[in-house]
Tab-separated table of C-alpha atoms in Angstrom:
chain	number	residue	atom	x	y	z
A	1	MET	CA	-58.639	10.407	47.167
A	2	ILE	CA	-56.455	10.932	50.148
A	3	SER	CA	-55.475	15.035	49.498
A	4	SER	CA	-53.733	15.820	52.361
A	5	SER	CA	-51.743	14.063	55.051
A	6	ILE	CA	-52.057	14.165	59.230
A	7	ASN	CA	-49.634	12.482	61.561
A	8	VAL	CA	-50.111	9.411	62.611
A	9	LEU	CA	-48.265	7.125	65.529
A	10	ALA	CA	-48.244	4.153	64.390
A	11	ILE	CA	-48.282	1.351	67.644
A	12	GLY	CA	-47.833	-2.079	66.274
A	13	PRO	CA	-45.732	-5.465	65.332
A	14	VAL	CA	-42.125	-4.594	62.934
A	15	SER	CA	-39.988	-7.027	64.596
A	16	GLY	CA	-40.634	-10.617	66.062
A	17	PRO	CA	-42.307	-13.564	64.326
A	18	VAL	CA	-43.358	-13.052	60.703
A	19	THR	CA	-47.506	-13.122	61.083
A	20	GLY	CA	-50.568	-11.802	59.207
A	21	GLN	CA	-51.397	-8.907	61.505
A	22	SER	CA	-47.433	-7.715	61.232
A	23	ILE	CA	-46.958	-8.369	57.303
A	24	ALA	CA	-50.236	-5.509	56.623
A	25	PHE	CA	-49.232	-3.081	60.025
A	26	GLY	CA	-45.968	-3.372	58.109
A	27	GLN	CA	-47.107	-2.491	54.612
A	28	TYR	CA	-48.872	0.325	56.063
A	29	ILE	CA	-46.212	2.253	57.621
A	30	LYS	CA	-44.273	1.174	54.532
A	31	LEU	CA	-47.255	2.707	51.356
A	32	SER	CA	-49.997	5.187	53.695
A	33	SER	CA	-50.125	8.768	52.292
A	34	MET	CA	-49.926	9.563	55.945
A	35	ASN	CA	-47.191	11.312	58.011
A	36	ILE	CA	-45.971	7.946	60.138
A	37	SER	CA	-43.831	7.639	63.144
A	38	VAL	CA	-43.785	3.939	64.476
A	39	VAL	CA	-43.564	2.288	67.485
A	40	ASP	CA	-42.419	-1.176	67.432
A	41	LYS	CA	-44.653	-3.495	69.819
A	42	MET	CA	-43.040	-6.400	69.558
A	43	ILE	CA	-40.321	-4.932	71.744
A	44	GLY	CA	-42.392	-3.796	74.457
A	45	SER	CA	-43.378	-6.855	74.621
A	46	ASP	CA	-40.170	-8.174	75.599
A	47	ILE	CA	-40.339	-8.714	79.186
A	48	LYS	CA	-37.461	-10.711	79.270
A	49	SER	CA	-35.874	-7.800	78.253
A	50	PRO	CA	-36.158	-4.994	80.362
A	51	PHE	CA	-34.329	-2.368	78.899
A	52	ARG	CA	-35.989	-2.970	75.235
A	53	LEU	CA	-39.362	-2.293	77.551
A	54	PHE	CA	-37.862	1.028	78.613
A	55	TYR	CA	-37.481	1.146	75.223
A	56	PHE	CA	-41.032	1.361	74.635
A	57	PHE	CA	-42.216	2.886	76.972
A	58	LEU	CA	-39.537	5.362	76.527
A	59	ARG	CA	-39.920	6.525	72.402
A	60	LEU	CA	-44.469	6.328	73.089
A	61	SER	CA	-43.488	8.617	75.454
A	62	VAL	CA	-41.150	11.325	73.877
A	63	LEU	CA	-43.199	11.314	70.817
A	64	LEU	CA	-46.116	12.121	72.555
A	65	VAL	CA	-44.603	14.451	74.310
A	66	SER	CA	-42.809	16.350	71.265
A	67	ARG	CA	-45.369	16.072	67.980
A	68	ARG	CA	-49.004	16.821	67.780
A	69	TYR	CA	-50.189	13.716	66.320
A	70	GLN	CA	-53.985	14.120	65.395
A	71	CYS	CA	-54.279	10.000	64.590
A	72	LEU	CA	-53.004	7.017	66.760
A	73	TYR	CA	-53.095	3.952	64.500
A	74	ILE	CA	-53.485	0.952	66.987
A	75	THR	CA	-53.227	-3.135	66.017
A	76	THR	CA	-54.225	-4.015	69.431
A	77	SER	CA	-53.484	-7.081	71.886
A	78	ARG	CA	-55.887	-9.948	73.113
A	79	THR	CA	-53.256	-11.232	75.519
A	80	PHE	CA	-52.722	-9.680	79.026
A	81	PHE	CA	-49.692	-7.571	78.668
A	82	GLY	CA	-49.984	-7.043	75.130
A	83	PHE	CA	-52.887	-4.946	76.569
A	84	PHE	CA	-51.103	-3.075	79.119
A	85	LEU	CA	-48.958	-1.896	76.712
A	86	ASP	CA	-51.905	-1.255	74.587
A	87	SER	CA	-53.674	0.619	77.531
A	88	TYR	CA	-50.905	3.401	78.257
A	89	ALA	CA	-50.888	3.793	74.877
A	90	VAL	CA	-54.603	4.495	74.901
A	91	ILE	CA	-54.708	6.467	77.998
A	92	LEU	CA	-51.599	9.369	76.812
A	93	PHE	CA	-52.900	9.362	73.846
A	94	LYS	CA	-55.851	11.124	74.988
A	95	ILE	CA	-53.950	13.097	77.543
A	96	PHE	CA	-51.433	14.900	75.050
A	97	ASN	CA	-53.294	14.994	72.369
A	98	HIS	CA	-57.012	14.469	72.431
A	99	GLY	CA	-56.698	13.323	68.463
A	100	ARG	CA	-58.461	10.261	67.065
A	101	ILE	CA	-57.957	6.606	67.958
A	102	VAL	CA	-58.020	4.261	65.204
A	103	ASN	CA	-57.657	0.452	65.908
A	104	HIS	CA	-57.378	-2.498	63.750
A	105	LEU	CA	-58.285	-5.600	64.972
A	106	HIS	CA	-56.358	-8.558	62.998
A	107	GLY	CA	-57.834	-11.734	64.938
A	108	ALA	CA	-61.279	-13.429	65.635
A	109	ASP	CA	-60.750	-13.884	69.092
A	110	PHE	CA	-61.349	-10.392	71.030
A	111	ILE	CA	-64.713	-11.282	72.835
A	112	THR	CA	-62.703	-14.666	73.543
A	113	PHE	CA	-60.183	-12.430	75.444
A	114	ARG	CA	-62.595	-10.243	76.973
A	115	ASN	CA	-65.015	-12.942	78.157
A	116	ARG	CA	-61.568	-14.356	80.293
A	117	PHE	CA	-60.614	-10.947	81.382
A	118	TYR	CA	-60.403	-10.158	85.115
A	119	PHE	CA	-60.595	-6.473	84.976
A	120	LYS	CA	-63.164	-5.882	82.682
A	121	ARG	CA	-63.981	-2.225	83.502
A	122	PHE	CA	-60.677	-1.231	83.240
A	123	LEU	CA	-60.692	-3.162	80.216
A	124	ASP	CA	-64.156	-1.175	78.662
A	125	PHE	CA	-62.573	2.437	80.101
A	126	VAL	CA	-59.945	1.844	77.475
A	127	TYR	CA	-61.858	0.511	74.669
A	128	ASP	CA	-64.304	3.604	75.403
A	129	ASN	CA	-61.543	5.764	74.345
A	130	ILE	CA	-61.335	4.264	70.659
A	131	ASP	CA	-63.310	5.929	68.335
A	132	VAL	CA	-62.919	3.959	65.105
A	133	SER	CA	-62.328	-0.195	65.079
A	134	ILE	CA	-61.071	-1.688	61.639
A	135	VAL	CA	-62.539	-5.696	61.290
A	136	LEU	CA	-61.928	-7.650	57.914
A	137	CYS	CA	-65.413	-8.904	57.318
A	138	GLU	CA	-68.593	-7.871	57.929
A	139	ARG	CA	-69.892	-10.259	60.345
A	140	MET	CA	-66.842	-10.139	62.329
A	141	LYS	CA	-68.271	-6.217	63.748
A	142	GLU	CA	-69.576	-8.125	65.617
A	143	GLN	CA	-65.949	-8.086	67.874
A	144	TYR	CA	-66.868	-4.942	69.200
A	145	SER	CA	-71.112	-4.802	69.229
A	146	LEU	CA	-70.519	-4.005	73.365
A	147	PHE	CA	-69.102	-0.645	72.242
A	148	GLU	CA	-72.267	1.417	71.702
A	149	LYS	CA	-69.667	4.545	70.285
A	150	MET	CA	-67.492	2.772	68.373
A	151	ARG	CA	-67.506	2.775	64.832
A	152	VAL	CA	-66.598	0.047	63.045
A	153	VAL	CA	-65.942	-0.834	59.990
A	154	VAL	CA	-64.301	-3.349	57.324
A	155	VAL	CA	-60.634	-3.095	54.725
A	156	PRO	CA	-60.292	-6.948	53.569
A	157	ASN	CA	-56.658	-7.569	54.160
A	158	PHE	CA	-55.164	-7.902	50.816
A	159	SER	CA	-52.216	-9.743	48.851
A	160	THR	CA	-48.618	-8.152	48.242
A	161	THR	CA	-49.302	-9.992	44.488
A	162	LYS	CA	-48.457	-7.969	41.461
A	163	ILE	CA	-50.576	-9.217	38.132
A	164	ASP	CA	-46.970	-9.304	36.328
A	165	ASP	CA	-45.868	-12.120	39.058
A	166	VAL	CA	-48.028	-14.044	38.181
A	167	LYS	CA	-47.584	-16.394	35.457
A	168	GLN	CA	-50.772	-16.925	32.100
A	169	TYR	CA	-53.813	-18.422	32.914
A	170	GLY	CA	-54.891	-20.813	30.662
A	171	ASP	CA	-55.041	-24.915	29.710
A	172	SER	CA	-52.022	-25.281	28.280
A	173	ASP	CA	-50.934	-28.039	30.532
A	174	SER	CA	-54.652	-29.002	30.892
A	175	LEU	CA	-52.785	-32.056	28.836
A	176	ASP	CA	-49.716	-32.206	31.459
A	177	ILE	CA	-49.718	-35.556	33.227
A	178	ARG	CA	-48.427	-34.480	36.538
A	179	PRO	CA	-48.868	-34.342	40.077
A	180	LEU	CA	-51.384	-32.532	42.228
A	181	ARG	CA	-49.221	-29.437	43.867
A	182	ILE	CA	-50.377	-28.541	46.555
A	183	LEU	CA	-49.303	-25.394	48.752
A	184	TYR	CA	-49.116	-24.920	52.213
A	185	LEU	CA	-47.487	-20.781	53.577
A	186	SER	CA	-48.308	-19.656	56.618
A	187	ASN	CA	-46.927	-20.484	59.959
A	188	LEU	CA	-46.549	-23.782	60.837
A	189	ILE	CA	-49.383	-24.358	63.730
A	190	TYR	CA	-50.832	-27.333	64.811
A	191	SER	CA	-54.528	-25.969	65.027
A	192	LYS	CA	-53.531	-24.292	61.503
A	193	GLY	CA	-53.371	-28.025	60.291
A	194	ILE	CA	-50.221	-28.812	59.055
A	195	LEU	CA	-50.231	-32.238	60.440
A	196	HIS	CA	-53.436	-32.968	59.472
A	197	LEU	CA	-52.083	-32.088	56.173
A	198	LEU	CA	-48.502	-34.263	56.109
A	199	ARG	CA	-50.801	-37.179	57.643
A	200	THR	CA	-53.313	-37.221	55.022
A	201	VAL	CA	-51.125	-36.687	51.743
A	202	SER	CA	-48.598	-39.378	53.065
A	203	LYS	CA	-51.458	-42.056	53.225
A	204	LEU	CA	-52.346	-40.837	49.546
A	205	HIS	CA	-48.750	-41.178	49.067
A	206	ARG	CA	-48.847	-45.032	49.918
A	207	ASP	CA	-52.789	-45.640	48.362
A	208	GLY	CA	-50.254	-44.550	44.726
A	209	PHE	CA	-51.716	-40.837	44.292
A	210	ASP	CA	-49.502	-38.374	42.413
A	211	ILE	CA	-48.842	-35.352	44.798
A	212	LYS	CA	-46.274	-33.213	45.804
A	213	VAL	CA	-46.317	-30.403	49.250
A	214	ALA	CA	-44.652	-27.380	49.266
A	215	VAL	CA	-44.855	-26.544	52.971
A	216	ALA	CA	-43.705	-23.130	53.754
A	217	GLY	CA	-43.527	-21.103	56.831
A	218	ASN	CA	-42.488	-20.543	60.901
A	219	PHE	CA	-42.631	-23.233	63.195
A	220	MET	CA	-44.603	-21.391	66.262
A	221	SER	CA	-46.836	-22.741	69.316
A	222	ASP	CA	-50.012	-23.614	70.543
A	223	SER	CA	-52.488	-24.642	73.160
A	224	TYR	CA	-52.051	-27.416	71.269
A	225	MET	CA	-48.352	-28.298	70.513
A	226	SER	CA	-45.274	-26.582	71.240
A	227	SER	CA	-43.024	-25.506	67.944
A	228	GLU	CA	-40.395	-27.712	68.966
A	229	ILE	CA	-42.507	-31.140	69.308
A	230	LEU	CA	-44.847	-29.540	65.800
A	231	LYS	CA	-41.077	-29.635	64.375
A	232	ASP	CA	-39.983	-32.875	65.288
A	233	LYS	CA	-43.463	-34.388	64.150
A	234	CYS	CA	-43.203	-32.893	60.676
A	235	GLY	CA	-39.621	-34.136	60.396
A	236	HIS	CA	-40.932	-37.533	59.728
A	237	TYR	CA	-43.027	-36.379	56.552
A	238	TRP	CA	-40.097	-34.091	55.246
A	239	CYS	CA	-39.353	-36.456	52.066
A	240	ASP	CA	-38.455	-35.899	47.979
A	241	ASN	CA	-42.670	-35.438	46.951
A	242	ILE	CA	-42.479	-33.756	50.821
A	243	LEU	CA	-40.851	-30.387	50.735
A	244	TYR	CA	-40.056	-27.800	54.016
A	245	PHE	CA	-38.842	-24.095	52.277
A	246	GLY	CA	-38.878	-22.561	55.922
A	247	CYS	CA	-39.823	-18.744	55.584
A	248	VAL	CA	-40.708	-17.584	51.792
A	249	SER	CA	-40.714	-14.004	50.729
A	250	GLY	CA	-39.951	-12.252	47.414
A	251	ALA	CA	-39.170	-14.256	43.693
A	252	ASP	CA	-39.354	-17.484	46.352
A	253	LYS	CA	-42.767	-16.993	47.588
A	254	GLU	CA	-44.268	-16.129	44.138
A	255	ARG	CA	-42.193	-19.428	42.336
A	256	LEU	CA	-44.683	-21.973	45.244
A	257	LEU	CA	-47.419	-20.171	43.972
A	258	ASN	CA	-47.025	-20.235	40.960
A	259	GLU	CA	-45.334	-23.420	40.428
A	260	ALA	CA	-48.388	-24.755	43.193
A	261	ASP	CA	-51.886	-26.023	41.947
A	262	ILE	CA	-54.009	-26.201	45.376
A	263	MET	CA	-53.694	-24.064	48.350
A	264	CYS	CA	-54.896	-26.102	51.657
A	265	LEU	CA	-54.598	-24.445	55.001
A	266	PRO	CA	-56.798	-26.708	57.557
A	267	THR	CA	-57.145	-24.499	60.335
A	268	PHE	CA	-59.479	-24.483	63.200
A	269	TYR	CA	-56.508	-21.949	64.613
A	270	GLU	CA	-58.451	-20.064	68.107
A	271	THR	CA	-57.673	-16.562	66.151
A	272	GLU	CA	-57.848	-16.978	62.359
A	273	ALA	CA	-59.459	-13.918	60.717
A	274	GLN	CA	-58.477	-13.303	57.602
A	275	PRO	CA	-55.697	-15.156	56.087
A	276	ILE	CA	-53.668	-13.611	53.630
A	277	SER	CA	-52.178	-16.642	52.526
A	278	LEU	CA	-55.924	-17.933	51.388
A	279	ILE	CA	-55.665	-15.026	49.294
A	280	GLU	CA	-52.652	-15.020	47.808
A	281	GLY	CA	-53.289	-18.459	46.427
A	282	MET	CA	-56.532	-17.370	45.071
A	283	ALA	CA	-54.675	-14.102	43.903
A	284	HIS	CA	-52.363	-16.747	41.733
A	285	GLY	CA	-55.988	-19.004	40.257
A	286	LEU	CA	-55.487	-21.652	43.393
A	287	TYR	CA	-58.394	-24.036	43.635
A	288	ILE	CA	-58.694	-23.368	47.537
A	289	VAL	CA	-58.935	-25.831	50.579
A	290	THR	CA	-59.990	-24.998	54.300
A	291	THR	CA	-61.912	-25.224	56.823
A	292	GLU	CA	-65.214	-22.796	57.725
A	293	HIS	CA	-63.490	-21.739	60.558
A	294	ASN	CA	-64.565	-18.091	62.435
A	295	TYR	CA	-64.671	-15.545	59.843
A	296	ASN	CA	-63.355	-17.848	56.657
A	297	ARG	CA	-66.501	-18.913	54.745
A	298	ASP	CA	-67.759	-14.413	55.409
A	299	PHE	CA	-64.798	-13.799	53.066
A	300	LEU	CA	-64.503	-16.687	50.575
A	301	LEU	CA	-68.339	-17.294	49.853
A	302	ASP	CA	-68.293	-14.741	47.004
A	303	ALA	CA	-65.240	-17.094	45.529
A	304	GLY	CA	-67.987	-19.816	44.143
A	305	GLY	CA	-66.984	-23.289	43.536
A	306	ASP	CA	-63.461	-22.766	43.375
A	307	VAL	CA	-63.310	-22.986	47.440
A	308	PHE	CA	-63.234	-26.668	49.194
A	309	TYR	CA	-64.498	-26.228	52.616
A	310	ILE	CA	-63.663	-29.361	54.703
A	311	GLU	CA	-64.611	-30.557	58.260
A	312	LYS	CA	-62.292	-29.400	61.196
A	313	ASP	CA	-59.901	-31.476	63.140
A	314	SER	CA	-60.620	-33.846	60.433
A	315	ASP	CA	-58.116	-36.344	58.510
A	316	ASP	CA	-61.099	-38.060	56.759
A	317	SER	CA	-62.852	-35.410	55.761
A	318	LEU	CA	-59.021	-33.337	53.908
A	319	LYS	CA	-58.973	-36.947	52.349
A	320	ASP	CA	-62.269	-37.438	50.383
A	321	THR	CA	-61.219	-33.329	49.569
A	322	ILE	CA	-57.944	-34.086	48.087
A	323	VAL	CA	-58.784	-37.278	46.891
A	324	ASN	CA	-61.483	-35.903	44.401
A	325	LEU	CA	-59.804	-32.974	43.388
A	326	TYR	CA	-57.257	-35.665	42.105
A	327	ASN	CA	-59.418	-37.616	40.277
A	328	SER	CA	-61.329	-34.658	38.875
A	329	LYS	CA	-58.565	-33.049	37.396
A	330	ILE	CA	-59.647	-30.009	37.187
A	331	TYR	CA	-56.594	-28.420	39.073
A	332	LEU	CA	-54.630	-29.076	35.392
A	333	ARG	CA	-56.372	-25.607	34.833
A	334	LYS	CA	-55.873	-22.414	37.228
A	335	SER	CA	-59.171	-21.076	38.379
A	336	PHE	CA	-60.185	-18.193	36.775
A	337	GLU	CA	-62.516	-17.590	39.468
A	338	ASN	CA	-60.494	-16.871	42.212
A	339	PHE	CA	-58.410	-14.542	40.555
A	340	ASP	CA	-60.666	-12.376	39.226
A	341	PHE	CA	-62.630	-12.595	42.521
A	342	PHE	CA	-58.950	-10.894	44.002
A	343	SER	CA	-58.492	-8.452	41.751
A	344	ARG	CA	-62.122	-6.818	42.328
A	345	ASN	CA	-61.587	-7.095	46.928
A	346	PHE	CA	-58.248	-8.063	48.043
A	347	SER	CA	-55.892	-5.932	46.141
A	348	LEU	CA	-52.642	-3.663	48.457
A	349	GLU	CA	-53.995	-0.929	47.308
A	350	ASN	CA	-57.186	-0.466	47.920
A	351	TYR	CA	-55.852	-2.210	51.479
A	352	ILE	CA	-53.958	0.711	52.084
A	353	LYS	CA	-56.417	3.181	50.790
A	354	GLY	CA	-58.932	1.805	53.013
A	355	ILE	CA	-56.985	2.456	55.973
A	356	ASP	CA	-55.987	5.777	54.703
A	357	GLU	CA	-59.253	6.297	55.108
A	358	VAL	CA	-60.290	5.987	58.367
A	359	VAL	CA	-57.236	6.932	59.493
A	360	MET	CA	-58.055	10.625	58.310
């Protein structure tokens, strides 16, 4: 139970593309019981605009010299320029405030980033000044195993779903003759498997399978394919049975989740750690189809038989799983197990409370 508040300087993504990290940061600064001042890191990362970059440094500097903060809460980056911003914030905070520094890692690629980084000694110096790092699951602590003085704690991700928003779970539609309804709810990135899903379902349509797919999210680039090329390729698959809804939130997102049977994320995205979309799928009792990539299996393990793992970067494995689910008809009933798993482990209230307890 958090009995008092302290002054916290929070640095993270506020503007810019919607990602799991930006959603998580936004929820924390909105709902925390701490007294929070916010610096938008996305403004600082806009290197094409010298004014926006200058504004980031100016706001950060003014806040640090004009107010006493007991804690710096920062979502660190794993890019060269992002680390430059992080290091400035960490060092300046230590000089002017002498308070605790709490880092929150939302990706699975810190070790990879450090191994590729040319100035390792400087990077290690900066991270040696971090008191506590928050990760999303137990095995993810390995990302910071090098830093012996750093305490590493687990605070699982969350879904904003409220129980009242989820339709009643029962077998009232178990006898319905209706399509299998698949939802892809994440940024559209090649290595998150969106093209694999669209190709597979398109082939199944030609084979006579009655399947509908709803796709929601923003197009983004990765090392495999630019967002422009991916958008063009995906465009060939849009049809009456495969619909694209853009980036959704609020009631529109709840409607898509309530209407779906399966949440599908065939990801092999390099930084994937604990996808919020899979948690939202469990919150709505959906069957989960995903890969064992990075830490997926670690946090989904307790969900039992209602998570179906497929091979990474494999249309055939995805096809076999969808066909098995289609033929078994288990999707006609909501997954009580996944709903219960979400309720016990991934509530928004527990997420906010967990971070507040760390920054205190």
